[in-house]
Coordinates of C-alpha atoms and ligand atoms in Angstrom, one line a residue:
M1 CA 105.3 85.6 -72.5
L2 CA 102.2 87.5 -73.2
I3 CA 102.2 89.5 -76.5
V4 CA 99.6 92.0 -77.7
Q5 CA 99.8 92.4 -81.5
K6 CA 97.8 95.0 -83.4
Y7 CA 97.2 94.8 -87.1
G8 CA 96.1 97.9 -89.1
G9 CA 93.7 98.1 -91.9
T10 CA 96.1 97.4 -94.8
S11 CA 97.6 94.5 -92.9
V12 CA 94.1 92.8 -93.0
G13 CA 93.0 94.4 -96.2
S14 CA 92.3 91.3 -98.2
P15 CA 91.7 87.5 -97.7
E16 CA 95.3 86.9 -98.5
R17 CA 96.5 89.5 -96.1
I18 CA 94.3 88.0 -93.3
R19 CA 95.7 84.6 -94.0
A20 CA 99.2 86.0 -93.8
V21 CA 98.4 87.6 -90.4
A22 CA 96.9 84.3 -89.2
A23 CA 100.2 82.5 -90.3
R24 CA 102.2 85.0 -88.3
V25 CA 100.1 84.7 -85.3
A26 CA 100.3 80.9 -85.5
R27 CA 104.1 81.0 -85.7
A28 CA 104.2 83.2 -82.5
R29 CA 101.7 80.9 -80.7
R30 CA 103.7 77.8 -81.7
R31 CA 106.8 79.4 -80.1
G32 CA 104.8 79.2 -76.9
D33 CA 103.7 82.7 -76.4
D34 CA 100.2 83.8 -75.3
L35 CA 98.6 86.2 -77.8
V36 CA 96.0 88.9 -77.8
V37 CA 95.5 90.2 -81.3
V38 CA 93.8 93.6 -81.9
V39 CA 92.5 94.3 -85.4
S40 CA 91.4 97.4 -87.4
A41 CA 88.7 97.2 -90.0
M42 CA 89.8 95.8 -93.4
G43 CA 91.3 98.4 -95.8
H44 CA 89.1 101.4 -96.2
T45 CA 86.0 99.9 -94.6
T46 CA 85.7 102.7 -92.0
D47 CA 85.9 105.5 -94.6
E48 CA 83.3 103.6 -96.8
L49 CA 80.9 103.3 -93.9
V50 CA 81.3 107.0 -93.1
T51 CA 80.5 107.8 -96.8
L52 CA 77.6 105.4 -96.8
A53 CA 76.1 107.2 -93.7
G54 CA 76.6 110.5 -95.4
R55 CA 74.7 109.3 -98.5
V56 CA 71.8 108.0 -96.4
T57 CA 71.5 111.0 -94.2
G58 CA 72.6 113.8 -96.5
H59 CA 74.9 115.1 -93.8
E60 CA 78.5 115.8 -94.7
R61 CA 79.5 114.9 -91.1
P62 CA 76.9 112.4 -90.0
Q63 CA 78.7 111.9 -86.7
N64 CA 77.4 115.3 -85.6
A65 CA 73.7 114.4 -86.0
H66 CA 73.9 110.7 -85.4
A67 CA 76.8 110.0 -83.0
R68 CA 75.3 107.0 -81.4
E69 CA 74.3 105.3 -84.6
M70 CA 77.7 106.1 -86.2
D71 CA 79.3 104.1 -83.4
M72 CA 77.0 101.2 -84.0
L73 CA 77.8 101.4 -87.7
L74 CA 81.6 101.9 -87.5
T75 CA 82.3 99.2 -84.9
A76 CA 80.9 96.7 -87.4
G77 CA 84.2 97.2 -89.5
E78 CA 86.4 95.9 -86.7
R79 CA 83.9 93.2 -85.8
I80 CA 84.1 91.8 -89.4
A81 CA 87.9 91.9 -89.4
S82 CA 88.2 90.1 -86.0
A83 CA 85.7 87.4 -86.9
L84 CA 87.5 86.7 -90.2
L85 CA 90.9 86.7 -88.7
T86 CA 89.7 84.3 -86.0
M87 CA 88.4 81.9 -88.7
A88 CA 91.8 82.1 -90.5
I89 CA 93.7 81.4 -87.2
R90 CA 91.4 78.4 -86.5
E91 CA 92.2 77.1 -90.0
E92 CA 95.8 77.2 -88.9
G93 CA 94.8 74.6 -86.4
L94 CA 94.8 76.8 -83.3
E95 CA 92.2 77.6 -80.8
A96 CA 91.1 81.2 -81.2
R97 CA 88.1 83.3 -80.2
S98 CA 87.1 86.8 -81.1
F99 CA 85.7 89.5 -78.8
T100 CA 84.1 92.9 -79.5
G101 CA 85.3 95.8 -77.4
S102 CA 82.3 95.4 -75.3
Q103 CA 82.8 91.7 -74.7
A104 CA 86.5 92.4 -73.7
A105 CA 85.0 94.9 -71.2
I106 CA 86.8 97.9 -72.5
I107 CA 84.9 100.4 -70.5
T108 CA 84.8 104.0 -71.9
D109 CA 83.2 107.3 -71.0
T110 CA 80.0 108.2 -72.9
R111 CA 81.4 110.5 -75.6
H112 CA 80.2 108.8 -78.8
T113 CA 82.7 108.8 -81.7
A114 CA 85.5 110.2 -79.4
A115 CA 85.2 108.1 -76.3
R116 CA 88.1 107.7 -73.8
I117 CA 88.9 104.4 -72.1
R118 CA 88.2 104.4 -68.4
E119 CA 89.1 100.9 -67.5
I120 CA 89.7 97.5 -69.1
R121 CA 88.3 94.5 -67.2
G122 CA 89.2 92.0 -69.8
D123 CA 87.9 88.9 -67.9
R124 CA 86.8 87.0 -71.0
V125 CA 90.1 87.7 -72.7
R126 CA 92.0 86.4 -69.7
Q127 CA 89.7 83.4 -69.6
A128 CA 90.3 82.7 -73.3
L129 CA 94.1 82.9 -72.7
A130 CA 93.9 80.6 -69.7
E131 CA 92.1 78.0 -71.9
G132 CA 95.0 78.2 -74.4
C133 CA 93.1 80.3 -77.0
V134 CA 94.4 83.2 -79.0
A135 CA 92.2 86.1 -78.1
I136 CA 91.2 88.4 -81.0
V137 CA 89.8 91.8 -79.9
A138 CA 88.1 94.2 -82.2
G139 CA 90.0 97.5 -82.1
F140 CA 88.7 101.1 -81.9
Q141 CA 85.7 100.3 -79.7
G142 CA 84.4 99.8 -76.2
V143 CA 81.2 100.0 -74.1
S144 CA 80.4 103.1 -72.1
V145 CA 79.6 103.3 -68.5
E146 CA 76.0 103.6 -69.7
K147 CA 76.3 100.3 -71.7
E148 CA 76.3 102.0 -75.0
I149 CA 78.7 101.0 -77.8
T150 CA 81.4 103.6 -78.3
T151 CA 84.3 104.2 -80.6
L152 CA 87.6 105.8 -79.6
G153 CA 88.0 108.3 -82.5
R154 CA 89.6 107.6 -85.9
G155 CA 92.8 105.6 -85.7
G156 CA 91.8 104.3 -82.3
S157 CA 92.8 100.7 -82.7
D158 CA 96.4 101.6 -81.7
T159 CA 94.9 102.9 -78.4
S160 CA 92.9 99.7 -77.9
A161 CA 96.1 97.7 -78.3
V162 CA 98.4 99.7 -76.0
A163 CA 95.6 100.0 -73.4
L164 CA 95.1 96.2 -73.5
A165 CA 98.8 95.7 -73.2
A166 CA 98.8 97.9 -70.1
A167 CA 95.8 96.3 -68.5
L168 CA 96.9 92.7 -69.1
K169 CA 100.5 93.6 -68.2
A170 CA 101.7 92.2 -71.5
D171 CA 105.4 91.6 -72.0
R172 CA 105.4 93.1 -75.5
C173 CA 103.1 95.3 -77.5
E174 CA 103.7 95.1 -81.3
I175 CA 102.0 97.4 -83.7
F176 CA 102.0 95.9 -87.2
T177 CA 101.6 98.3 -90.1
D178 CA 102.4 98.8 -93.7
V179 CA 105.7 100.6 -93.2
D180 CA 109.0 99.3 -91.6
G181 CA 108.7 101.4 -88.5
V182 CA 109.0 105.1 -87.5
F183 CA 111.2 107.0 -89.9
T184 CA 113.5 109.9 -89.2
A185 CA 111.3 111.7 -91.7
D186 CA 108.6 110.7 -94.2
P187 CA 110.6 108.7 -96.8
R188 CA 108.2 109.9 -99.5
R189 CA 109.4 113.4 -98.9
V190 CA 113.0 112.8 -97.8
P191 CA 115.1 110.4 -99.7
G192 CA 117.6 108.8 -97.3
A193 CA 115.2 108.8 -94.3
R194 CA 115.8 105.7 -92.2
V195 CA 114.0 103.7 -89.6
I196 CA 114.6 105.0 -86.1
R197 CA 115.6 102.0 -83.9
R198 CA 114.7 103.4 -80.5
I199 CA 112.7 106.5 -79.6
S200 CA 111.4 107.7 -76.2
H201 CA 107.7 108.0 -75.5
P202 CA 107.8 111.8 -75.2
E203 CA 109.7 112.1 -78.5
M204 CA 107.2 109.8 -80.2
L205 CA 104.3 111.7 -78.7
E206 CA 105.7 114.9 -80.1
M207 CA 106.2 113.2 -83.6
A208 CA 102.7 111.7 -83.6
A209 CA 101.1 115.0 -82.5
S210 CA 103.1 116.8 -85.2
G211 CA 101.8 114.7 -88.1
A212 CA 103.8 111.4 -88.1
Q213 CA 101.1 109.1 -89.2
V214 CA 102.4 105.7 -87.9
M215 CA 100.9 105.9 -84.5
H216 CA 98.0 107.5 -82.8
P217 CA 99.1 110.1 -80.3
R218 CA 96.7 108.9 -77.6
A219 CA 98.1 105.4 -77.9
V220 CA 101.7 106.7 -77.3
D221 CA 100.4 108.8 -74.3
I222 CA 99.0 105.6 -72.7
G223 CA 102.2 103.8 -73.4
A224 CA 104.1 106.6 -71.7
R225 CA 101.8 106.7 -68.7
F226 CA 101.8 103.0 -68.1
G227 CA 105.4 102.3 -69.2
V228 CA 104.4 100.0 -72.1
D229 CA 107.2 99.5 -74.6
I230 CA 105.7 99.5 -78.1
R231 CA 107.3 98.1 -81.2
V232 CA 106.2 99.4 -84.6
L233 CA 107.0 97.1 -87.5
S234 CA 105.8 96.0 -90.9
S235 CA 103.4 93.1 -91.4
F236 CA 104.5 92.9 -95.0
I237 CA 107.8 91.3 -94.3
D238 CA 108.0 87.6 -93.4
N239 CA 110.5 87.9 -90.7
D240 CA 110.0 87.2 -87.1
D241 CA 113.1 89.0 -85.8
P242 CA 111.8 90.6 -82.6
E243 CA 114.3 93.5 -82.9
R244 CA 113.1 94.8 -86.2
G245 CA 111.2 98.1 -86.7
T246 CA 111.1 100.9 -84.1
L247 CA 111.0 100.4 -80.3
I248 CA 109.1 103.2 -78.5
T249 CA 110.4 102.9 -74.9
S250 CA 110.9 104.7 -71.6
S251 CA 114.2 103.0 -71.0
K252 CA 117.2 105.2 -71.8
A253 CA 119.5 102.2 -72.5
G254 CA 120.6 102.0 -76.1
M255 CA 118.9 105.3 -77.1
E256 CA 120.6 106.8 -80.1
E257 CA 122.9 109.7 -79.2
T258 CA 121.8 112.1 -81.8
V259 CA 120.7 115.7 -81.6
L260 CA 117.5 115.2 -83.6
T261 CA 115.6 111.9 -83.5
G262 CA 112.9 112.6 -86.1
L263 CA 111.1 115.1 -88.2
A264 CA 107.4 115.4 -88.7
S265 CA 105.3 117.9 -90.7
Q266 CA 101.8 119.0 -91.2
K267 CA 100.3 121.1 -93.9
G268 CA 97.3 123.4 -93.7
Q269 CA 98.4 126.0 -91.1
S270 CA 97.4 129.7 -91.0
K271 CA 99.1 132.6 -89.4
L272 CA 97.0 135.6 -88.4
V273 CA 98.7 138.8 -87.3
L274 CA 96.7 141.5 -85.4
R275 CA 98.6 144.7 -85.6
G276 CA 98.4 147.8 -83.4
M277 CA 97.1 146.0 -80.3
P278 CA 97.3 147.8 -77.0
A279 CA 100.2 146.3 -75.0
G280 CA 99.8 144.4 -71.8
M281 CA 98.5 141.1 -70.6
G282 CA 94.9 142.2 -70.4
P283 CA 94.2 142.6 -74.2
V284 CA 96.3 139.5 -75.1
S285 CA 94.5 137.3 -72.6
E286 CA 91.2 138.6 -73.9
V287 CA 92.1 137.5 -77.4
M288 CA 93.1 134.1 -76.2
R289 CA 89.9 133.7 -74.2
A290 CA 87.8 134.7 -77.2
L291 CA 89.6 132.3 -79.5
A292 CA 89.1 129.5 -76.9
S293 CA 85.4 130.2 -76.5
A294 CA 85.0 130.0 -80.3
D295 CA 86.6 126.6 -80.1
V296 CA 89.6 127.6 -82.1
S297 CA 92.7 125.7 -81.0
V298 CA 95.8 128.0 -81.2
D299 CA 99.2 126.5 -81.9
M300 CA 101.8 129.2 -81.8
V301 CA 101.5 132.6 -80.1
N302 CA 104.0 135.4 -80.6
E303 CA 104.1 139.0 -79.6
A304 CA 106.3 141.7 -81.2
S305 CA 106.5 145.4 -80.8
D306 CA 104.6 147.4 -83.3
G307 CA 105.9 150.9 -82.4
D308 CA 104.1 153.6 -80.4
G309 CA 103.7 151.3 -77.4
R310 CA 101.6 148.9 -79.4
I311 CA 102.2 145.3 -80.2
Q312 CA 101.4 142.9 -82.9
L313 CA 100.0 139.6 -81.8
Q314 CA 100.7 136.5 -84.0
V315 CA 98.7 133.3 -83.7
T316 CA 98.7 130.2 -85.8
V317 CA 95.7 127.9 -86.3
D318 CA 94.6 125.2 -88.6
D319 CA 93.5 126.5 -92.0
G320 CA 90.1 125.0 -91.2
D321 CA 89.8 127.3 -88.2
A322 CA 91.1 130.4 -90.0
E323 CA 87.7 131.8 -90.8
K324 CA 86.4 131.5 -87.2
A325 CA 89.7 133.0 -85.9
R326 CA 89.4 135.9 -88.4
G327 CA 85.8 136.6 -87.2
V328 CA 86.9 136.6 -83.5
L329 CA 90.0 138.8 -84.2
R330 CA 88.1 141.3 -86.3
D331 CA 85.5 141.8 -83.5
L332 CA 88.1 142.2 -80.9
A333 CA 90.2 144.5 -83.1
Q334 CA 87.3 146.9 -83.1
R335 CA 86.6 146.7 -79.4
L336 CA 90.3 147.1 -78.4
G337 CA 91.0 149.8 -81.0
A338 CA 93.6 147.6 -82.7
G339 CA 94.7 147.9 -86.3
E340 CA 95.0 145.7 -89.4
L341 CA 94.6 142.0 -89.5
E342 CA 97.1 140.2 -91.8
E343 CA 96.8 136.6 -92.8
R344 CA 98.9 133.9 -94.4
H345 CA 97.4 130.5 -95.3
G346 CA 98.7 127.2 -96.6
L347 CA 101.7 127.1 -94.3
A348 CA 103.4 123.9 -93.2
R349 CA 104.5 123.1 -89.7
I350 CA 107.9 121.3 -89.4
A351 CA 108.7 119.7 -86.1
M352 CA 112.2 118.8 -85.2
V353 CA 112.1 116.3 -82.3
G354 CA 114.9 115.0 -80.1
T355 CA 115.7 114.7 -76.5
G356 CA 119.3 115.3 -77.6
M357 CA 118.7 119.0 -78.1
T358 CA 118.0 119.5 -74.4
D359 CA 120.8 121.7 -72.9
R360 CA 122.6 121.7 -76.2
P361 CA 123.1 125.2 -77.6
G362 CA 123.2 126.0 -81.3
V363 CA 120.6 123.5 -82.5
Y364 CA 118.2 126.3 -83.7
A365 CA 121.1 128.2 -85.2
R366 CA 122.1 125.2 -87.2
A367 CA 118.6 124.4 -88.4
Y368 CA 118.0 128.1 -89.3
R369 CA 121.2 128.2 -91.4
A370 CA 120.2 125.1 -93.2
L371 CA 116.8 126.5 -94.0
F372 CA 118.3 129.8 -95.1
E373 CA 120.7 128.1 -97.4
A374 CA 117.8 126.1 -98.9
G375 CA 116.0 129.3 -99.5
V376 CA 113.2 128.5 -97.1
E377 CA 111.7 131.4 -95.2
V378 CA 110.5 130.9 -91.6
H379 CA 107.2 132.5 -90.6
G380 CA 107.1 131.4 -87.0
V381 CA 108.8 129.3 -84.4
S382 CA 107.9 127.5 -81.2
T383 CA 110.0 125.4 -78.9
S384 CA 109.6 122.8 -76.2
A385 CA 112.3 121.0 -74.2
I386 CA 112.6 118.4 -76.9
S387 CA 111.4 120.1 -80.0
I388 CA 111.7 123.1 -82.3
T389 CA 108.8 123.8 -84.6
V390 CA 109.0 126.2 -87.6
L391 CA 106.3 127.4 -89.9
V392 CA 107.2 127.6 -93.6
D393 CA 105.3 128.1 -96.8
G394 CA 103.5 124.9 -97.8
A395 CA 105.4 124.8 -101.1
H396 CA 108.7 124.6 -99.1
E397 CA 107.7 121.7 -96.9
N398 CA 109.9 119.1 -98.6
D399 CA 112.8 121.5 -99.1
A400 CA 112.7 122.3 -95.4
L401 CA 112.5 118.7 -94.3
R402 CA 115.4 117.7 -96.6
A403 CA 117.6 120.5 -95.6
I404 CA 117.2 119.8 -91.9
H405 CA 117.5 116.0 -92.3
Q406 CA 120.8 116.5 -94.2
C407 CA 122.2 119.2 -92.0
F408 CA 121.9 116.9 -88.9
H409 CA 123.0 113.8 -90.7
M410 CA 119.8 112.1 -89.7
G411 CA 120.0 109.5 -92.5
E412 CA 123.2 108.0 -90.9
E413 CA 123.0 105.5 -88.0
A414 CA 123.9 107.3 -84.8
E415 CA 127.2 105.5 -84.4
T416 CA 128.5 106.6 -87.7
Q417 CA 127.6 110.2 -87.3
T418 CA 130.8 112.1 -86.3
V419 CA 131.0 113.0 -82.6
A420 CA 131.2 116.8 -83.4
E421 CA 128.0 116.6 -85.4
R422 CA 126.0 114.6 -82.9
Ligands
LIG1 N1 89.1 101.6 -88.4 C1 89.3 102.8 -87.6 C2 89.7 103.9 -88.5 O1 89.9 103.8 -89.7 C3 90.2 102.6 -86.5 C4 91.7 102.3 -86.8 O2 91.9 101.8 -87.9 O3 92.5 102.4 -86.0 O4 89.8 105.0 -88.0
MG2 MG1 96.3 103.6 -87.9

């Protein structure tokens, strides 16, 4: 069996942790499996390197002025971790060899600091495996079609691992982290949240894109497209049970039959309401176009009547984009003869995710009642086939999560939830 394992920054955050990972790798290897191990930089190395570059250059975001050199700098973090882990595995008495992303021939496009993988050749990794070596690959990095060193964007080691698993047709892809798996909700916010045992790729993608920190959305997307089953589990538990943690899979078998699979939330959302807009598709599409050309990414869009044949247009954006959005909307308001602009900042976006809500009426009604009873006001809603997202005041984030989690009995294993409530 070929297993790709990935270890995050905290899992290799100290010499002791690196030795613990080496011991785990050695146990798996001694069971007879072939292993490719992807590592992140130790602890906060990447953040520290970014800070260092900022101090040297005086730029708050040095990646804007020095994208190429930032990639040279940041890839060093993963290179250090992979060399050290390889030494530790060799000390366990196993053959092991480390590779940079470039040596593993992870070929990317040319976008420094945000490159996308085009192809993985992986010849040297295959060669190492054929020679009975454990192959350790530095995560988060590749080499561009123009032979430049690139990085895949922050959190990109997950992507390296899943892409390698796809390219090498691995039997398993295991993402080791500092939590026990993917939770029904952030356990720091929702007491009683539990580990989800199985979740589909689309559900996980929605969770990751909505603020669940455990996995990078692009890694999940690659898993979905190439049918890679991904297991998320803790490296801090000395237990080799292959069924622990969360399995992200495309197979429907054994999927929990619940309405909601998980909740995720994100702070820092703004809602802007432009009142008295002329009705019709023309003005609205003009607003959307103007926001897009200002590079403002819009989350929710709603229209409501504002009387007198006029409408109010509501858009939500990241707090960080609110100023740009305000500028754009003010300009347009003048040109279109629209009225006031109202704003609300510091909102939280709560995503309720679950394929179980498809074709099931009343999910929104139930959630809404729970929020109402918890005294949480809803400032906006958007839905997809497998999610409902509501916008609430930032101060109500935890209340909202807890109310929904409880109302849908998400803390109970699926089998023990009553059939009516499922
Ligand atoms: N070390 C990189 C980061 O901190 C990549 C990763 O950890 O996935 O963003
Ligand atoms: Mg990570």
